[in-house]
Short mmCIF file of C-alpha atoms and ligand atoms in Angstrom, two decimals:
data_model
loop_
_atom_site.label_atom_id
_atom_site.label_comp_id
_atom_site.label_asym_id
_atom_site.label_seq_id
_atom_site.Cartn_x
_atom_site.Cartn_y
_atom_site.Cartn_z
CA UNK A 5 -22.97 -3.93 -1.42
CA UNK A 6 -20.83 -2.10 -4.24
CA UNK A 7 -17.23 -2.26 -4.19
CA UNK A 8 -15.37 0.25 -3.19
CA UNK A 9 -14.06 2.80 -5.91
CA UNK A 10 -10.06 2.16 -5.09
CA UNK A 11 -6.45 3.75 -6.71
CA UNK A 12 -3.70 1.29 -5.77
CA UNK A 13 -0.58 2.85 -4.92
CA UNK A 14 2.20 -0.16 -5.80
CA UNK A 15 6.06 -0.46 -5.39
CA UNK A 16 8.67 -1.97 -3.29
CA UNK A 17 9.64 -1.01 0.34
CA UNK A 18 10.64 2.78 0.13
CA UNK A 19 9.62 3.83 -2.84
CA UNK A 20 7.33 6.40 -1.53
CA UNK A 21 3.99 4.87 -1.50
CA UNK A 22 2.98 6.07 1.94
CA UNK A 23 4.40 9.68 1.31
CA UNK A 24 2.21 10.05 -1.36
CA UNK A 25 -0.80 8.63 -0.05
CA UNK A 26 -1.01 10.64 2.83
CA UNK A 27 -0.82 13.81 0.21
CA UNK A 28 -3.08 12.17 -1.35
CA UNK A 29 -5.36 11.00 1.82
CA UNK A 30 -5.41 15.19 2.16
CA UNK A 31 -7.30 16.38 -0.82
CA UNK A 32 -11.16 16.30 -0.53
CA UNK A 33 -12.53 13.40 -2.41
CA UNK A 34 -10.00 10.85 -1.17
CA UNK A 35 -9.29 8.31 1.50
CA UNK A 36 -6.14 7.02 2.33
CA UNK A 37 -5.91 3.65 3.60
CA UNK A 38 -1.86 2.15 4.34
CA UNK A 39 -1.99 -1.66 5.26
CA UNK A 40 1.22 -1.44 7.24
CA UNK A 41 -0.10 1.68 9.61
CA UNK A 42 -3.10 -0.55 10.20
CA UNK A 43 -0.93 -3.41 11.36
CA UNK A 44 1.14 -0.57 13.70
CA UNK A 45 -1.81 0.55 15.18
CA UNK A 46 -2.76 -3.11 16.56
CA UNK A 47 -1.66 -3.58 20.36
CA UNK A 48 1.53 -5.62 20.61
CA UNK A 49 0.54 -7.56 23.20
CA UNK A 50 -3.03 -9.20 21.06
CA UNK A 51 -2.56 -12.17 19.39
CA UNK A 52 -2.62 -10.20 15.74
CA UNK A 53 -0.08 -7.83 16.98
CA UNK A 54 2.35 -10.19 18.19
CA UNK A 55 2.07 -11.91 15.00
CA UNK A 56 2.64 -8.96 13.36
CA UNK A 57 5.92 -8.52 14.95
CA UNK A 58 6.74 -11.94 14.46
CA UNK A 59 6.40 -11.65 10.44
CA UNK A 60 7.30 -7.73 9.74
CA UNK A 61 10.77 -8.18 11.82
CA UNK A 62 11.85 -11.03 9.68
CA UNK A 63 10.83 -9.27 6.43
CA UNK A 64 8.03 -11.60 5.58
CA UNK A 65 4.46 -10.60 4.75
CA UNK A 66 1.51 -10.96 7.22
CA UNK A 67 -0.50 -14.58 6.15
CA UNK A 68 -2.60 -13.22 3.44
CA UNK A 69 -6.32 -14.30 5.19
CA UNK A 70 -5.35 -12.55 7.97
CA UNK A 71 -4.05 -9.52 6.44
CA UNK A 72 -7.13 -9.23 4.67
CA UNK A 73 -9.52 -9.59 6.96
CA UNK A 74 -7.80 -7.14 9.21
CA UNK A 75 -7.72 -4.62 6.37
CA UNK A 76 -11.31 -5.10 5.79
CA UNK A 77 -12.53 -4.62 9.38
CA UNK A 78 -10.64 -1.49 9.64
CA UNK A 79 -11.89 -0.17 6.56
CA UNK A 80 -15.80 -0.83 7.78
CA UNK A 81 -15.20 0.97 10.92
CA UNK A 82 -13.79 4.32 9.28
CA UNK A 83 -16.96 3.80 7.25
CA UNK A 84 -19.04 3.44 10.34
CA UNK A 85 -17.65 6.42 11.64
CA UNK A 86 -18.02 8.48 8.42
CA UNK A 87 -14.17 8.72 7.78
CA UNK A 88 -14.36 7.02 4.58
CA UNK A 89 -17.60 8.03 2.22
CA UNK A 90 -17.80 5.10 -0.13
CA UNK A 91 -20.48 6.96 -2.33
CA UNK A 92 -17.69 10.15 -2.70
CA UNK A 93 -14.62 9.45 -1.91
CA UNK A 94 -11.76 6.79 -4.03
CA UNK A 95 -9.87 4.80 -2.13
CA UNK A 96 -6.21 5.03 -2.14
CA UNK A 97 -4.58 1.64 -1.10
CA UNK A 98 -1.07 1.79 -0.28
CA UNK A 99 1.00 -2.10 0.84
CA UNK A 100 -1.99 -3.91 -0.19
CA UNK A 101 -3.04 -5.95 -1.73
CA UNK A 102 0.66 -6.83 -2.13
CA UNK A 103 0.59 -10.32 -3.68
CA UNK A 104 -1.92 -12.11 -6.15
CA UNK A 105 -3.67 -14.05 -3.15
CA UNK A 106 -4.75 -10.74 -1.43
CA UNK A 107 -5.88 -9.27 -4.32
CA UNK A 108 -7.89 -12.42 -5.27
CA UNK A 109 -9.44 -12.14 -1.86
CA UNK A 110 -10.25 -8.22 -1.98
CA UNK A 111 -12.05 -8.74 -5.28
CA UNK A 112 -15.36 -8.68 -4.17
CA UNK A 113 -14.60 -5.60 -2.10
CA UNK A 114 -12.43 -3.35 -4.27
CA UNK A 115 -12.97 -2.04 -7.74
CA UNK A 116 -9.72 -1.34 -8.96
CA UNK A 117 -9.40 1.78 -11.41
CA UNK A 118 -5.65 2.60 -12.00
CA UNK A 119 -2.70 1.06 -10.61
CA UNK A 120 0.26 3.52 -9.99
CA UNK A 121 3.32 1.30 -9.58
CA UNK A 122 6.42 3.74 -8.18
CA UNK A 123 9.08 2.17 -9.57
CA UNK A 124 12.93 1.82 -8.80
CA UNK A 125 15.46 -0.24 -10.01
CA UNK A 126 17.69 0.80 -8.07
CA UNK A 127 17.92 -1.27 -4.92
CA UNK A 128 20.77 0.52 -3.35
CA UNK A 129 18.88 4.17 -3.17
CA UNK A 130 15.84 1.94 -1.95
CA UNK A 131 18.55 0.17 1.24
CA UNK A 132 19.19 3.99 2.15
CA UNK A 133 15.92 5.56 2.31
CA UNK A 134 14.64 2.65 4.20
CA UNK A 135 18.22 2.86 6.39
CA UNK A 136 17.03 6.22 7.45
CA UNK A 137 13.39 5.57 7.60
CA UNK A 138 14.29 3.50 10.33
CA UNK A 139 16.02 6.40 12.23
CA UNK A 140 13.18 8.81 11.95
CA UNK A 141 10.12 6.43 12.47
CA UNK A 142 11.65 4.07 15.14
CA UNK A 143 11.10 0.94 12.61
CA UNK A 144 12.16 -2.35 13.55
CA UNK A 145 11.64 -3.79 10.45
CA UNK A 146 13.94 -1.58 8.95
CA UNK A 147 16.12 -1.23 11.43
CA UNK A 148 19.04 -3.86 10.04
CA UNK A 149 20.25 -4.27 6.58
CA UNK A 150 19.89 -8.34 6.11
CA UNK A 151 15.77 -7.92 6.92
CA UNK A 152 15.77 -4.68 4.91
CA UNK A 153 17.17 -7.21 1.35
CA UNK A 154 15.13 -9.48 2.60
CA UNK A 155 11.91 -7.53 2.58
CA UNK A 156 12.85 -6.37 -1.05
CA UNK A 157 13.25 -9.70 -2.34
CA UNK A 158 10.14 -10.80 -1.25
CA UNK A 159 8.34 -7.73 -2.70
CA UNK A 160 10.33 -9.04 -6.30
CA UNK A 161 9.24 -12.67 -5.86
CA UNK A 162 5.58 -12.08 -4.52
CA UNK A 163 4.22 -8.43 -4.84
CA UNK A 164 5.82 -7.89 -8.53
CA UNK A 165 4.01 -10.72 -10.11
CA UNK A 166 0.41 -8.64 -8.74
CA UNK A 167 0.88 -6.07 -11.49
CA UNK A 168 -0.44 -9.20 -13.88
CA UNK A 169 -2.85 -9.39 -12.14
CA UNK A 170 -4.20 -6.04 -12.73
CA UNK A 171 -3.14 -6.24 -15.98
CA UNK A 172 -6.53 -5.26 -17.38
CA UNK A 173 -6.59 -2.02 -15.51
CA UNK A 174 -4.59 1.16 -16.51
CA UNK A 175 -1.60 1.18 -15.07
CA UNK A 176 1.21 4.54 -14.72
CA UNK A 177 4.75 3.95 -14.31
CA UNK A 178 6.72 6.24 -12.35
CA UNK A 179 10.05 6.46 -11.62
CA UNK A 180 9.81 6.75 -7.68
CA UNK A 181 13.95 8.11 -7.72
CA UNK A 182 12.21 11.43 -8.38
CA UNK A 183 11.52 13.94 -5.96
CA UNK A 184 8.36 13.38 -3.67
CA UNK A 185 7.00 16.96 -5.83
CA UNK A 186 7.45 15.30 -9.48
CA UNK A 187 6.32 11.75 -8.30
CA UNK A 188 3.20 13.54 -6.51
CA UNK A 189 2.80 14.99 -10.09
CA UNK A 190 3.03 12.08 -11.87
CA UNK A 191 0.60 10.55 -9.58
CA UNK A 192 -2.25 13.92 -9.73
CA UNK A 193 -1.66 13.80 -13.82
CA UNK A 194 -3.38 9.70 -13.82
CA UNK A 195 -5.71 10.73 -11.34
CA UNK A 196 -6.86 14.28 -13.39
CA UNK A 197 -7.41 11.37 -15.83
CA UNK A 198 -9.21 9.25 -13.96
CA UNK A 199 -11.28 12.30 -12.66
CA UNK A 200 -12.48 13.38 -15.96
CA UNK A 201 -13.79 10.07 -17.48
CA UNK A 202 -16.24 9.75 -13.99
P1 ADP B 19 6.96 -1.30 3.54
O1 ADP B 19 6.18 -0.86 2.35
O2 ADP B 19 8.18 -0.50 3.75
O3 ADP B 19 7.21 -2.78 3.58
P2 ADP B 19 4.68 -1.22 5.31
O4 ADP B 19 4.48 -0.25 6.41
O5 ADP B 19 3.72 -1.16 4.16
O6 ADP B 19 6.16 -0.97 4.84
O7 ADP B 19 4.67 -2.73 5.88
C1 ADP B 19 5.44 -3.12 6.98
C2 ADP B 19 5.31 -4.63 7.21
O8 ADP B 19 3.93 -4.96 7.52
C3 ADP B 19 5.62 -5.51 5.99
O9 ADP B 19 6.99 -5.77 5.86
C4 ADP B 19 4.80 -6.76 6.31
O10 ADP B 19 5.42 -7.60 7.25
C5 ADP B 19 3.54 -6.21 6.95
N1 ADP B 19 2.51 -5.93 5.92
C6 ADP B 19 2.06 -4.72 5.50
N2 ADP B 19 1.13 -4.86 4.54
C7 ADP B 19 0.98 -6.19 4.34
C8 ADP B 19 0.19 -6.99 3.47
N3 ADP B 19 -0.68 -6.46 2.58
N4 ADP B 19 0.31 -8.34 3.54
C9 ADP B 19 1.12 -8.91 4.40
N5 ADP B 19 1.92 -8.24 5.24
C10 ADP B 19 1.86 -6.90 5.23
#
């Protein structure tokens, strides 16, 4: 089986990833996959759910096996039902992999072709958008400020070090304090890129 053709959308908690990927997730050609809504969408009550809960609330990450091998069942079922076309579509992954254990594991799945890391140092703006994230979308694991830090430091000490990982792949920087329009078009000018070397 070839590897899936995949764009990883990178940065910390509330930087924008999953705005743009569900723009992105709209244009023909593209399939939007966001780790997190995967791990929303299992019932509360299973054994994975509750687990879930038990990690996201604290502001850890999901053990990475499991997160994996969740991610990669749900990906072969939107296959299976024709969601995702492999042969025509690029992947966008948004929240994983999100440390260099995941990605070691999803190597023989994903073929990584750009990395587009949103990026913002400024933790404060990042504590607000999340603040009111939590507010809209009925978030627990945004919902108080201590788990909120929390979830940001653990993006610095385990999902920053993943961009060495890829450090072999081409990589945009954007500054994710822009608005969603000029991120988006930071984002479509890699990807127009991308588009015309394939
Ligand atoms: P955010 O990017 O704001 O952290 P997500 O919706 O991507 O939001 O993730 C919410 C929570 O789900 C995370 O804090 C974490 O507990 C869990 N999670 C999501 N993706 C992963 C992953 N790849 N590995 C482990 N845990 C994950």
């Amino acid at each position: 089986m070839s590897r899936y053709r995949t764009i990883l959308i990178f940065g910390a908690p509330g930087s924008g990833k999953g705005t743009q990927g569900k723009i992105l997730g709209k244009i023909p050609g593209f399939y939007h996959c966001a780790c997190g809504d995967v791990f929303r969408s299992l019932d509360p009550a299973s054994d994975l759910g509750a687990k879930f809960l038990e990690y996201s609330s604290k502001g850890l990450l999901v053990p990475d096996e499991i997160t994996v091998e969740l991610w990669h069942d749900a990906i072969r079922r939107t296959v299976e039902a024709g969601k995702f076309k492999p042969e025509r579509d690029l992947l966008i992954l948004d929240g994983i992999p999100r440390n260099v254990a995941q990605a070691e594991l999803m190597e023989r799945h994903i073929e990584v072709r750009r990395v587009f890391h949103l990026s913002c140092p400024d933790r404060d703006k990042l504590v607000a958008r999340l603040k009111k994230r939590a507010l809209r979308d009925n978030r627990l694991d945004d919902a108080n400020e201590e788990v909120i830090r929390h979830r940001l430091s653990t993006y610095d000490s385990e999902s920053k070090p993943m961009l060495g990982h890829y450090a072999g792949v081409k990589r945009h920087d954007i500054d994710a304090s822009m608005t969603p329009l000029n991120v988006l078009h930071g984002i479509l000018r890699g990807l127009l890129e991308e588009e015309a070397l394939t």
